[in-house]
Every structure is written in structure tokens, then in C-alpha cells.
Coordinates of C-alpha atoms in Angstrom, one line a residue:
Chain A
M1 CA 23.8 -30.4 5.2
T2 CA 21.9 -32.5 2.6
E3 CA 22.8 -35.9 2.7
H4 CA 23.4 -36.8 -1.1
V5 CA 24.3 -33.8 -2.9
R6 CA 23.2 -34.5 -6.4
I7 CA 21.4 -33.1 -9.5
D8 CA 19.8 -35.5 -11.9
T9 CA 17.4 -34.9 -14.9
H10 CA 16.2 -37.0 -17.4
D11 CA 15.1 -35.9 -20.9
A12 CA 14.0 -32.5 -19.7
W13 CA 13.0 -30.1 -21.9
V14 CA 12.2 -26.2 -20.9
E15 CA 9.8 -24.5 -23.4
F16 CA 8.8 -21.1 -23.1
P17 CA 5.1 -20.2 -24.2
I18 CA 5.4 -17.3 -26.2
F19 CA 2.1 -15.3 -25.4
D20 CA 1.5 -12.4 -27.8
A21 CA -1.0 -10.1 -26.8
K22 CA -3.8 -12.1 -28.3
S23 CA -3.3 -15.5 -26.5
R24 CA -2.6 -13.8 -23.2
S25 CA -5.9 -12.3 -23.3
L26 CA -8.8 -13.9 -21.5
K27 CA -11.4 -12.9 -24.5
K28 CA -9.5 -14.9 -26.9
A29 CA -9.4 -18.0 -24.8
F30 CA -13.0 -17.9 -24.2
L31 CA -13.9 -17.1 -27.7
G32 CA -11.5 -19.8 -29.1
K33 CA -12.9 -22.5 -27.2
A34 CA -16.8 -21.1 -28.1
G35 CA -15.8 -20.8 -31.5
G36 CA -13.9 -24.2 -32.1
A37 CA -13.4 -23.7 -36.0
I38 CA -11.0 -21.3 -35.3
G39 CA -9.1 -24.3 -33.8
R40 CA -7.4 -22.5 -30.9
N41 CA -6.3 -24.9 -28.3
T42 CA -3.4 -25.2 -25.9
A43 CA -0.9 -26.5 -28.8
D44 CA -1.2 -23.7 -30.6
V45 CA 0.6 -21.2 -28.5
V46 CA 4.1 -20.5 -30.0
V47 CA 6.4 -22.4 -27.9
V48 CA 10.6 -21.7 -27.9
E49 CA 12.1 -24.8 -27.2
A50 CA 15.0 -23.4 -25.2
L51 CA 15.9 -26.6 -23.6
R52 CA 15.7 -30.1 -25.4
E53 CA 16.8 -33.7 -23.7
I54 CA 18.5 -32.8 -20.9
T55 CA 20.0 -35.9 -19.2
L56 CA 22.7 -35.3 -17.0
S57 CA 23.4 -36.4 -13.5
L58 CA 26.0 -34.3 -11.2
R59 CA 27.5 -35.8 -8.3
E60 CA 29.1 -33.9 -5.2
G61 CA 32.5 -33.0 -6.2
D62 CA 31.7 -32.5 -10.2
R63 CA 33.1 -29.2 -11.3
V64 CA 31.5 -28.5 -14.7
G65 CA 31.8 -25.6 -17.4
L66 CA 29.4 -24.2 -19.6
V67 CA 30.3 -23.4 -22.9
G68 CA 27.9 -22.3 -25.9
H69 CA 27.2 -19.6 -28.0
N70 CA 24.8 -16.6 -26.9
G71 CA 21.3 -17.7 -26.7
A72 CA 22.4 -21.6 -26.9
G73 CA 20.8 -22.1 -23.6
K74 CA 23.3 -21.9 -21.1
S75 CA 21.7 -19.3 -18.6
T76 CA 18.2 -21.6 -19.0
L77 CA 20.1 -24.6 -18.2
L78 CA 21.6 -23.0 -14.9
R79 CA 17.8 -22.0 -14.1
L80 CA 16.7 -25.6 -14.8
L81 CA 19.6 -26.6 -12.7
A82 CA 18.8 -24.2 -9.7
G83 CA 15.1 -25.5 -9.9
I84 CA 13.6 -22.2 -11.0
Y85 CA 12.5 -23.8 -14.2
E86 CA 10.8 -26.9 -13.8
P87 CA 11.2 -28.8 -17.0
T88 CA 8.0 -29.1 -19.1
R89 CA 8.9 -32.6 -20.2
G90 CA 11.1 -35.1 -18.4
S91 CA 12.4 -34.8 -15.0
A92 CA 14.5 -32.8 -12.9
Q93 CA 15.7 -33.6 -9.3
I94 CA 17.8 -31.3 -7.3
N95 CA 19.1 -32.2 -3.8
G96 CA 21.2 -29.7 -2.0
R97 CA 21.3 -26.0 -1.3
V98 CA 21.5 -24.0 -4.4
A99 CA 23.4 -21.0 -4.6
P100 CA 22.8 -19.2 -7.6
V101 CA 24.8 -16.4 -8.6
F102 CA 23.1 -14.9 -12.0
D103 CA 22.3 -11.3 -11.7
L104 CA 24.2 -9.7 -8.9
G105 CA 21.7 -7.1 -8.6
V106 CA 18.5 -9.1 -7.9
G107 CA 17.3 -8.8 -4.1
M108 CA 19.2 -5.7 -3.6
D109 CA 17.3 -2.5 -2.4
P110 CA 18.8 0.8 -3.5
E111 CA 17.0 2.4 -0.2
I112 CA 18.5 0.6 2.3
S113 CA 22.3 0.5 3.5
G114 CA 24.7 -1.2 2.6
Y115 CA 24.9 -3.5 6.0
E116 CA 21.0 -4.5 5.5
N117 CA 21.9 -5.2 2.0
I118 CA 24.2 -7.8 3.3
I119 CA 21.7 -9.3 5.5
I120 CA 18.9 -9.6 3.1
R121 CA 20.9 -10.9 0.1
G122 CA 21.8 -13.5 2.7
L123 CA 18.3 -14.6 3.9
F124 CA 17.6 -14.8 0.2
L125 CA 20.7 -17.4 -0.1
G126 CA 19.0 -19.4 2.5
Q127 CA 21.1 -18.1 5.3
T128 CA 19.7 -17.1 8.7
R129 CA 20.0 -13.6 10.1
K130 CA 22.0 -14.9 12.9
Q131 CA 24.3 -16.8 10.6
M132 CA 24.5 -13.3 8.7
L133 CA 25.3 -11.4 11.5
S134 CA 28.3 -13.3 12.4
K135 CA 29.7 -13.1 8.9
V136 CA 29.0 -9.4 8.6
D137 CA 32.1 -8.0 9.8
E138 CA 34.2 -10.6 7.4
I139 CA 32.2 -9.6 4.5
A140 CA 32.8 -5.7 5.3
E141 CA 36.3 -6.1 5.5
F142 CA 36.3 -7.9 2.4
T143 CA 34.4 -5.6 0.4
E144 CA 36.6 -2.6 1.3
L145 CA 33.8 -0.2 1.6
G146 CA 34.3 1.1 5.1
E147 CA 31.9 3.5 6.7
Y148 CA 30.3 3.3 2.9
L149 CA 28.4 0.3 4.2
D150 CA 26.0 2.7 6.2
M151 CA 24.9 4.4 3.4
P152 CA 22.1 3.5 1.3
L153 CA 23.1 1.5 -1.7
R154 CA 21.8 4.0 -4.4
T155 CA 24.9 5.9 -3.4
Y156 CA 27.1 3.3 -4.5
S157 CA 28.8 2.7 -8.1
T158 CA 28.5 -0.2 -10.1
G159 CA 31.8 -1.4 -9.0
M160 CA 30.9 -1.3 -5.1
R161 CA 27.4 -2.9 -5.6
V162 CA 29.6 -6.0 -7.2
R163 CA 32.0 -6.0 -4.5
L164 CA 28.8 -6.1 -1.9
S165 CA 27.4 -8.9 -3.5
M166 CA 30.4 -10.8 -4.2
G167 CA 31.1 -10.4 -0.6
V168 CA 28.0 -11.8 0.6
V169 CA 27.8 -14.8 -2.2
T170 CA 31.6 -16.1 -1.4
S171 CA 30.9 -15.6 2.4
I172 CA 28.2 -18.8 2.1
D173 CA 28.9 -22.4 2.2
P174 CA 26.6 -23.5 -1.0
E175 CA 26.1 -27.2 -1.6
I176 CA 25.4 -26.4 -5.2
L177 CA 26.8 -23.3 -6.6
L178 CA 25.8 -21.8 -10.1
L179 CA 27.8 -19.1 -11.6
D180 CA 26.8 -17.1 -14.6
E181 CA 29.6 -15.0 -16.2
G182 CA 29.2 -11.3 -16.1
I183 CA 31.0 -10.7 -13.0
G184 CA 33.3 -7.9 -14.6
A185 CA 33.0 -4.1 -13.2
V186 CA 35.2 -4.3 -10.7
D187 CA 39.2 -3.1 -10.7
A188 CA 41.9 -5.6 -11.4
E189 CA 43.0 -5.8 -7.7
F190 CA 40.0 -6.4 -6.3
M191 CA 39.2 -8.9 -9.1
K192 CA 42.6 -11.0 -7.8
K193 CA 41.2 -11.2 -4.5
A194 CA 37.8 -12.1 -5.6
R195 CA 39.2 -14.9 -7.4
R196 CA 41.0 -16.1 -4.6
R197 CA 37.8 -16.0 -2.9
L198 CA 35.6 -17.8 -5.5
Q199 CA 38.2 -20.3 -5.6
D200 CA 37.6 -21.2 -2.0
L201 CA 33.8 -21.0 -2.4
V202 CA 34.2 -23.3 -5.6
A203 CA 36.4 -25.4 -3.1
R204 CA 33.7 -25.6 -0.4
S205 CA 30.7 -26.3 -2.5
G206 CA 29.6 -29.6 -3.4
I207 CA 28.9 -28.9 -7.1
L208 CA 30.0 -26.2 -9.2
V209 CA 28.2 -25.3 -12.6
F210 CA 29.8 -22.5 -14.6
C211 CA 29.0 -20.9 -17.3
S212 CA 31.5 -18.3 -19.2
H213 CA 32.9 -17.4 -22.6
S214 CA 36.6 -17.0 -20.6
N215 CA 38.6 -19.9 -21.3
E216 CA 40.9 -19.1 -18.7
F217 CA 38.1 -18.9 -16.2
L218 CA 37.1 -22.4 -17.0
A219 CA 40.2 -23.5 -16.8
Q220 CA 40.9 -22.8 -13.5
L221 CA 37.5 -23.5 -11.9
C222 CA 36.3 -26.7 -14.1
E223 CA 37.1 -30.2 -14.4
T224 CA 34.7 -31.2 -17.4
A225 CA 32.6 -29.2 -19.5
I226 CA 29.2 -29.6 -21.6
W227 CA 28.9 -27.7 -24.7
I228 CA 25.2 -26.6 -25.3
D229 CA 24.1 -25.8 -28.6
H230 CA 20.6 -24.8 -29.9
G231 CA 19.2 -26.2 -26.7
R232 CA 20.8 -29.5 -26.9
M233 CA 23.8 -30.9 -25.2
R234 CA 26.3 -31.3 -28.0
M235 CA 28.5 -32.8 -26.3
S236 CA 30.2 -33.6 -22.5
G237 CA 33.4 -34.5 -21.4
G238 CA 36.9 -33.1 -20.1
I239 CA 37.1 -29.6 -20.4
E240 CA 40.0 -29.5 -23.1
E241 CA 38.3 -31.7 -25.2
V242 CA 35.2 -30.0 -25.2
V243 CA 37.1 -26.4 -25.4
T244 CA 38.9 -28.1 -28.3
A245 CA 35.8 -29.2 -30.1
Y246 CA 34.0 -25.7 -29.2
E247 CA 36.5 -23.3 -30.3
G248 CA 39.5 -25.3 -32.0
P249 CA 42.9 -26.7 -31.3
E250 CA 44.2 -23.4 -30.3
A251 CA 41.9 -22.8 -27.4
G252 CA 42.1 -26.2 -26.4
A253 CA 46.0 -26.0 -26.1
H254 CA 45.4 -22.8 -23.8
V255 CA 42.9 -24.7 -21.4
A256 CA 45.6 -27.3 -21.2
Q257 CA 48.4 -24.9 -20.7
I258 CA 46.5 -23.2 -17.4
R259 CA 45.6 -26.6 -16.0
R260 CA 49.6 -27.4 -16.1
E261 CA 50.3 -24.2 -14.7
L262 CA 47.6 -24.5 -11.9
A263 CA 48.8 -27.9 -11.1
A264 CA 52.5 -27.0 -10.8
E265 CA 51.4 -24.0 -8.7
A266 CA 49.5 -26.2 -6.5
L267 CA 52.2 -28.6 -6.3
A268 CA 54.5 -25.8 -5.1
S269 CA 52.5 -24.4 -2.5
G270 CA 51.9 -27.8 -1.1
E271 CA 55.5 -28.4 -0.9
G272 CA 55.7 -24.8 0.6
D273 CA 53.4 -25.9 3.2
R274 CA 55.7 -28.4 4.7
Chain B
M1 CA 30.1 -36.0 -14.5
S2 CA 28.4 -38.2 -16.7
T3 CA 25.7 -38.2 -19.0
A4 CA 24.5 -41.7 -17.9
A5 CA 23.9 -42.3 -14.1
R6 CA 26.2 -43.5 -12.1
D7 CA 26.1 -47.1 -10.4
A8 CA 26.9 -46.1 -7.3
D9 CA 23.5 -44.1 -6.6
A10 CA 20.5 -45.5 -8.5
P11 CA 19.1 -43.0 -10.8
I12 CA 16.2 -41.1 -9.4
H13 CA 13.2 -42.0 -11.3
P14 CA 12.7 -40.2 -14.2
V15 CA 8.8 -38.9 -13.3
S16 CA 8.6 -35.4 -12.9
D17 CA 6.5 -34.6 -10.0
S18 CA 6.0 -31.2 -10.5
Q19 CA 2.5 -31.3 -10.6
T20 CA 1.8 -33.3 -7.5
F21 CA -0.1 -32.0 -4.1
R22 CA 3.0 -33.0 -2.1
R23 CA 4.9 -30.3 -4.2
G24 CA 2.3 -28.0 -3.5
F25 CA 2.1 -28.1 0.0
R26 CA 6.0 -28.3 0.2
D27 CA 6.0 -24.9 -1.5
L28 CA 3.7 -23.4 1.2
Q29 CA 5.7 -25.1 3.9
H30 CA 9.0 -23.9 2.7
G31 CA 8.0 -20.6 1.9
F32 CA 6.8 -20.5 5.7
T33 CA 10.3 -21.6 6.8
Q34 CA 11.6 -18.9 5.5
R35 CA 9.6 -16.6 7.6
E36 CA 13.3 -14.3 8.6
L37 CA 13.4 -13.4 4.9
W38 CA 9.6 -12.3 4.5
L39 CA 9.1 -10.9 7.8
S40 CA 11.9 -8.4 7.1
L41 CA 11.2 -7.6 3.2
G42 CA 7.5 -7.1 4.5
W43 CA 8.9 -4.5 7.0
Q44 CA 11.2 -2.9 4.5
D45 CA 8.7 -2.7 1.8
I46 CA 6.5 -0.3 4.3
K47 CA 9.9 1.4 5.8
Q48 CA 10.9 2.2 1.9
R49 CA 7.7 3.8 1.0
Y50 CA 8.5 6.1 3.8
R51 CA 11.9 6.7 4.1
R52 CA 13.1 10.1 4.7
S53 CA 9.5 11.4 6.0
V54 CA 9.2 12.8 9.3
L55 CA 6.6 10.7 10.3
G56 CA 7.3 7.7 8.3
P57 CA 4.7 4.8 8.2
F58 CA 2.5 6.8 10.5
W59 CA 1.4 8.6 7.2
I60 CA -0.7 5.4 6.6
T61 CA -2.4 6.3 10.2
I62 CA -2.9 9.7 9.2
A63 CA -4.2 9.0 5.7
T64 CA -6.8 6.5 6.6
G65 CA -8.0 8.7 9.9
L66 CA -8.8 11.9 7.3
Q67 CA -10.3 10.0 4.7
A68 CA -12.7 8.4 7.7
A69 CA -13.2 11.6 9.2
A70 CA -14.2 13.2 6.0
M71 CA -16.7 10.6 5.0
G72 CA -17.8 9.8 8.4
I73 CA -19.0 13.7 8.9
L74 CA -20.4 13.8 5.5
Y75 CA -22.4 10.4 5.5
S76 CA -23.8 11.0 9.2
A77 CA -25.2 14.0 7.9
L78 CA -26.7 12.7 4.9
L79 CA -28.0 9.7 6.3
D80 CA -29.1 11.5 9.4
I81 CA -27.3 9.2 11.8
P82 CA -26.0 10.6 14.9
L83 CA -21.9 11.0 14.5
R84 CA -21.0 9.0 17.8
E85 CA -22.6 6.0 16.0
F86 CA -21.4 6.5 12.6
L87 CA -17.7 7.7 12.4
P88 CA -16.2 4.8 14.5
Y89 CA -18.5 2.3 11.9
V90 CA -17.4 4.0 8.8
T91 CA -13.5 4.1 10.5
I92 CA -13.3 0.5 11.1
G93 CA -15.4 -0.2 7.8
L94 CA -12.6 1.6 6.0
I95 CA -9.6 0.0 8.1
V96 CA -11.2 -3.5 7.5
W97 CA -12.0 -2.6 3.5
N98 CA -8.4 -1.2 3.0
L99 CA -7.0 -4.6 4.0
I100 CA -9.7 -6.4 1.7
S101 CA -9.3 -4.7 -1.2
A102 CA -5.3 -4.3 -1.1
S103 CA -5.3 -8.2 -0.5
I104 CA -7.5 -8.3 -4.1
L105 CA -5.3 -5.9 -5.9
E106 CA -1.9 -6.6 -4.8
G107 CA -2.5 -10.4 -4.3
S108 CA -3.2 -10.2 -7.9
E109 CA 0.2 -8.6 -9.1
V110 CA 2.0 -10.7 -6.5
F111 CA 4.2 -12.9 -8.9
I112 CA 4.3 -10.2 -11.7
A113 CA 5.9 -7.5 -9.4
N114 CA 8.2 -10.1 -8.1
E115 CA 9.5 -11.3 -11.7
G116 CA 13.0 -10.3 -11.2
L117 CA 13.5 -12.5 -8.0
I118 CA 11.1 -15.4 -9.3
K119 CA 13.6 -16.1 -12.3
Q120 CA 16.7 -15.3 -10.3
L121 CA 16.5 -16.9 -7.4
P122 CA 14.8 -20.2 -6.6
S123 CA 12.4 -20.3 -3.7
A124 CA 9.2 -21.1 -2.6
L125 CA 6.3 -19.3 -4.7
S126 CA 4.2 -19.0 -1.4
V127 CA 7.4 -16.3 0.0
H128 CA 6.0 -13.8 -2.0
V129 CA 2.3 -14.6 -0.9
Y130 CA 3.8 -14.6 2.8
R131 CA 5.4 -11.3 2.4
M132 CA 2.6 -9.2 0.8
V133 CA 0.1 -11.0 3.9
W134 CA 2.2 -9.6 5.9
R135 CA 3.0 -6.3 4.7
Q136 CA -1.0 -5.8 4.8
M137 CA -1.0 -7.0 8.4
L138 CA 1.4 -4.1 9.0
F139 CA -0.7 -1.6 7.3
F140 CA -3.7 -2.6 9.4
A141 CA -1.7 -2.6 12.5
H142 CA -1.0 0.9 11.8
N143 CA -4.6 1.6 11.0
M144 CA -5.7 0.3 14.4
L145 CA -4.3 3.1 15.8
I146 CA -7.2 5.0 14.8
Y147 CA -9.3 2.6 16.1
L148 CA -7.7 2.9 19.9
V149 CA -8.3 6.6 19.4
L150 CA -12.1 6.4 18.8
L151 CA -12.0 3.9 21.8
V152 CA -11.4 6.5 23.7
A153 CA -12.5 9.5 22.2
F154 CA -16.3 8.4 21.1
A155 CA -16.5 6.2 24.4
V156 CA -16.6 3.2 22.3
W157 CA -15.1 1.1 24.8
E158 CA -18.2 1.6 26.5
D159 CA -20.3 -0.8 24.0
L160 CA -17.7 -3.6 24.1
S161 CA -18.1 -6.5 25.8
W162 CA -16.0 -10.1 25.6
T163 CA -17.6 -10.5 21.8
V164 CA -14.7 -7.8 21.1
L165 CA -12.2 -11.0 21.2
L166 CA -14.0 -12.4 18.2
A167 CA -12.3 -9.8 16.1
I168 CA -9.0 -12.0 16.6
P169 CA -10.3 -15.3 14.8
A170 CA -12.1 -13.1 12.4
L171 CA -8.9 -11.2 11.3
L172 CA -7.2 -14.5 11.0
L173 CA -9.8 -15.7 8.7
L174 CA -9.6 -12.7 6.5
L175 CA -5.7 -13.3 6.4
L176 CA -6.0 -16.9 5.4
N177 CA -8.7 -15.4 2.7
A178 CA -5.8 -12.9 1.5
M179 CA -3.6 -15.9 0.9
W180 CA -5.8 -18.0 -1.2
V181 CA -6.8 -15.1 -2.9
S182 CA -3.4 -13.9 -3.8
L183 CA -2.3 -17.4 -4.9
V184 CA -5.3 -18.1 -7.0
F185 CA -5.4 -14.8 -8.5
G186 CA -1.5 -14.2 -8.7
I187 CA -1.3 -17.1 -10.6
F188 CA -4.0 -16.5 -13.1
S189 CA -3.6 -13.3 -13.7
T190 CA 0.2 -13.8 -14.3
R191 CA -1.1 -16.2 -17.1
Y192 CA -4.0 -14.0 -18.1
R193 CA -2.8 -10.3 -17.9
D194 CA -6.6 -9.0 -18.1
I195 CA -7.6 -10.6 -14.9
A196 CA -5.7 -7.6 -12.8
P197 CA -7.5 -4.8 -14.3
I198 CA -10.9 -6.8 -14.1
L199 CA -10.3 -7.3 -10.6
G200 CA -9.4 -3.8 -10.2
S201 CA -13.1 -2.5 -11.4
T202 CA -14.7 -5.5 -9.7
T203 CA -13.1 -4.5 -6.4
L204 CA -14.4 -1.0 -6.9
M205 CA -17.7 -2.2 -7.2
L206 CA -17.8 -4.2 -4.3
F207 CA -16.4 -1.0 -2.4
V208 CA -19.6 0.6 -3.3
L209 CA -22.0 -2.4 -2.8
T210 CA -20.8 -3.3 0.3
P211 CA -22.2 -1.4 3.5
V212 CA -18.8 0.6 4.4
M213 CA -20.1 4.2 3.9
W214 CA -23.6 2.8 4.5
T215 CA -25.6 0.8 6.8
T216 CA -28.0 -2.0 6.2
Q217 CA -30.2 -0.4 9.0
T218 CA -31.0 2.6 7.5
L219 CA -32.4 0.8 4.5
T220 CA -34.4 -1.8 6.4
E221 CA -35.7 1.0 8.4
Q222 CA -37.1 3.0 5.5
G223 CA -39.4 -0.3 4.7
G224 CA -41.1 -1.2 1.5
Q225 CA -39.4 -2.0 -1.4
V226 CA -36.0 -0.5 -0.4
A227 CA -35.6 -2.8 2.2
E228 CA -36.1 -5.6 0.1
R229 CA -33.3 -4.2 -2.1
A230 CA -31.3 -4.0 1.3
R231 CA -31.4 -7.7 1.3
L232 CA -29.4 -7.7 -1.8
A233 CA -26.3 -7.0 0.1
Q234 CA -26.1 -10.7 1.6
I235 CA -24.9 -11.7 -1.9
I236 CA -21.6 -9.6 -1.8
P237 CA -19.3 -11.7 -0.3
T238 CA -17.1 -8.9 1.2
Y239 CA -20.0 -7.7 3.2
H240 CA -19.9 -11.0 5.3
Y241 CA -16.1 -10.7 5.7
L242 CA -16.5 -6.9 7.0
E243 CA -19.4 -7.7 9.2
I244 CA -17.6 -10.2 11.3
I245 CA -15.0 -8.1 12.1
R246 CA -16.4 -4.8 12.3
A247 CA -19.5 -5.9 14.7
P248 CA -17.2 -7.4 17.1
L249 CA -14.9 -4.0 17.6
L250 CA -18.1 -2.1 17.5
G251 CA -19.7 -4.1 20.3
A252 CA -22.5 -5.2 18.2
P253 CA -23.6 -8.6 17.6
V254 CA -22.7 -10.9 15.1
A255 CA -25.2 -13.2 13.3
A256 CA -23.7 -16.6 13.1
Y257 CA -24.6 -17.2 9.5
H258 CA -21.8 -14.1 8.4
W259 CA -19.3 -16.8 10.1
Y260 CA -20.5 -19.9 8.2
I261 CA -20.5 -17.9 4.8
V262 CA -17.2 -16.7 5.6
I263 CA -16.0 -20.1 6.9
A264 CA -17.4 -21.9 3.4
I265 CA -15.7 -19.4 1.3
T266 CA -12.3 -19.7 2.7
V267 CA -12.6 -23.7 2.5
I268 CA -13.7 -23.4 -1.4
G269 CA -11.1 -20.8 -2.0
W270 CA -8.3 -22.9 -0.5
V271 CA -9.1 -26.1 -2.3
V272 CA -9.0 -24.1 -5.3
A273 CA -5.9 -22.5 -4.3
I274 CA -4.2 -26.0 -3.7
F275 CA -5.3 -27.2 -7.2
A276 CA -4.0 -23.8 -8.9
L277 CA -1.0 -24.8 -6.8
R278 CA -0.4 -28.5 -8.0
N279 CA -1.2 -27.7 -11.4
Y280 CA 0.3 -24.2 -12.2
R281 CA 2.8 -23.9 -9.6
A282 CA 5.6 -24.9 -11.6
R283 CA 4.4 -22.6 -14.8
V284 CA 4.8 -19.4 -12.7
P285 CA 8.4 -18.8 -13.7
Y286 CA 7.5 -19.4 -17.4
W287 CA 4.7 -16.9 -17.4
V288 CA 5.9 -13.8 -15.6

């Protein structure tokens, strides 16, 4: 385990250069430099500022939800926190083993069997082959795919693939868990089961950052929230507070209610144990 | 969570270390420690290509063998060299050339081809390079079966001496070169999409200019102007790479200068690769 699981970003920017066909070719770069008069330089490339002035620090135990409109920069922020995009300005320091759950399909090979995919997927998430072999039975049981696990992945339906990748992701112990929404496409019964496993996973992980449009999900998993708007952090604070500001008092009340119910449930089950 | 650093843990110095040598080396080192991943991915790449075929990866061997046989028989007649000498020469030349050209061609596409993985999973960039080089090694190993057949069939083993062992360091050098080539060209062709096609045609040109299908010896023996022109092969870098591995495998002597040239290019290439890693490593996810 990494000693101090933490994420610190300081005035981090993520800017995507947009190379159109012209500026991405060597010819233009050379001609531009030689010509001079045309005035082509590196600053001339069109840049999309996906994230601006992101300063935050997350510590062990933080459970953060991300809210914001489509295209506000939530997914990009998750990728910044994962260390995939290193900031173009400012800095980002990430300590801890990151488990990103963005696209459940990436790293899956349609031609190999479900079992083999479980192993490969685990290796991608920083596990060793040995660790994965010891977990494979448990994952197989969770996915309820039975003999299908010996079949190549291309024979699976979308829902079956999601089951498989959910099984792998929830079997590991990440220090930093980054969840992007869009887990859908599984039947209700499985979702209930997955949610429990997801909650266990969240409880095991040091830091959670979760991006979702579902207030119910956010209320269940997060304590605090950040509102991303046009690539900036518009607001950060308690989950109710942020959801209220973002979506209005009604949504905020809804979140508060779910949290109260959860607290009551936890209390009840806690007493039940005793 | 707070927007300001907490006092309990000192705030991390807000200087980005993205463009440092340390991060570049760490990328290479981290990638290497993930070898369980790239070893199995490399295998998977090969197995997938021949999935459901009866012979599987041995189609690699058969394809190269057929090509070498056809070229060997044709060119030994054209150049008037005994088949017993020429067929092993062409075969090994082709096997090594396949390794060289695939390293250049696939190396330049190594990050573009892995766009999905690079954008979705945080891992060292070098993982993709190691995977590619490992895959090429596996191809090479399959092709070397033909060499074993030739050893017996054409009694090549009679010519061999201890120098055959030199092929091992030569192969290692080749793989080191495959790595810097894919780091450098991989990074730059992600940024400038013209580089990959340029390399494609350059490699084709190098194939013709490198003595794979012909020998420098036949040209020198003709004497006069032709012999002069044969010396032009010396400026083709791939000639030296080919020579240090082909000659030991055939039991022929290798002039030391081939080794010096290859080692010099390796060192220069790696210096460039390390600078490329320092300056542009963090940019690759933005460019793919």
C-alpha cells in the first residue's frame, strides 16, 4: 500500500491542442517556420481549455461527487486525477494506486474467453496474475455467467460484458477509485447486487471520485461534491449544498432525504448486528 | 476534501515534474515492472491473429519460409551464386529484415494504435513499447525455426564456430534499437501524422538498398565502377544491423566496424529517445 494516499492539484489546466489536418502535417510546420511571415508558431494552434485553474487536495477517506453539464469537464477531471492527462499548466501529484472505471470495454479482447479477459483486465488494473487467479472463482460466481466464461467474449451480450467488467473492477482493492457514470445496461436484480459490491468497494478504497447525473447514486456514495462548469470548479462543498446550487432546492432535498434514509438503515443494521 | 491544502499534510510543492528526466526514466522502469501485462498481451496479439486456424502462429514460419525459398531460388540463379550458399543467406536476411522493418513500422504506430488504452487507463507509455518489441521477438522466434531447418538441410552447421554466439548480443542490440525507434518515432508520428507514411516508404527503400536479396560481395567481385558503388551500401544503417546478426549465424566473419556503427547509433538513438520522453511523454495522451 502507498503510504499517503492523496491527490493534490495546484492551478492545473488541461488544454487540448486541436490540430486540423493542416497544422498536423510536417509540411506546414516546416513551411511555417521557414516563411516566418505567415506567423505560425506553437501558440497559433487552436486550443480547447477543457479544465482551468483546478486546485484541490483529496485525502484518504474523501468521497467526492462530480456534477455539471455535459461537456463541462467532469470526465476530463477524472482523467486528470487518474494521471492520464498531466496538466499543461500547474501541477498534479497523485499518490496511490488508481483504479479508473471509465469505459468498461477498454482492455477487453473479444476473441479470448471470459476467464482470460478477467485476468488481462486485472493486470491492466495493476494486479498480478497470481492475485487474479485467486480471485477468479469469486468473480465468476458474482457474474453468474457460468459456462459462458469459457466462451470467447464476442459471444457475450452487452449486459454480460458489463457484468464481467464490474466483477473484475469490484474485486480489486484500489487506493484511489475513479468512477465515471454509464454503468447501466444490466438487469435490475444484478444492479442491486452490483450496488452492494460497489458500496463495499467504495468502503475499501481510500479516495473516491464519482461522476454521475444520478442524484440517488451521488447521495449513496458521496459526502462532498464539486460542481464543474465550463472547465472551472464553480463550487465545492457538502453534497446537499452543491446539488442544491446546481439543480435547485428540490434535488437538494431529495439528496438529503436519501442520506437520512441511508443513515437510518445503517443504524438499524448496526443494532441488528449486536 | 477542501480546496486549500490541509495543514496536517504539507502541501505538495506546486511545480509540475511532467517534463523531467526522472519521470521519463520512471516511465521506462514502471513499464518494465508491468511485464506480466505486456508479456501476456504480446502473446495474445500473436494468438489472436491466428485464432481458429489449425497451424496457428506457425503460419508466420510458413509464410517467411515460402518467401525465402522463392527468392533464394530465383536470385541464386540471377546472381549466379550456388543455392547452398545463397538460400541460407537470403533466409536469415529476410528473417532479420522482418524484425527491423516491423520495429520501424509498428513502432511508429505504437501509440496511435493504443489510443483507447492510453486514454482510459493510467499506465506507463513504455508498456506499449515493450509489448510491441516482445511481439516482434515472438515473430522472430517463430521464424528462426526455418534457420534450424537450414542448419541441417544445407549443412550450415559445418561452417559455424563459437562466433555464432555473437548473434545473441547482436539480437539484444537490435531489440534495444527497436525500443528507441518506437519511442522516438512513436511519439513524433502521434504528433505529426505524416511521419508514419514517410517511414513506410523509407523502409521500403531501405529494403532495396540493404543487401538482403543481394550480396555486396558479388558487386565487389565485378570490380571497377560497380565495386565502387557497392561501397555505397556502407552508408545504409540497416546494412550494419543486418550484418552483425546474419554473419555469425552463417559462420562468416564480421568486421568490427559494423559493431561500432550499430553501437554508436544505439547510443545516439537512446539519447534522443530519453529527451523525447522527457519533453513529450506527457503530451502523448493529448495527441493520440
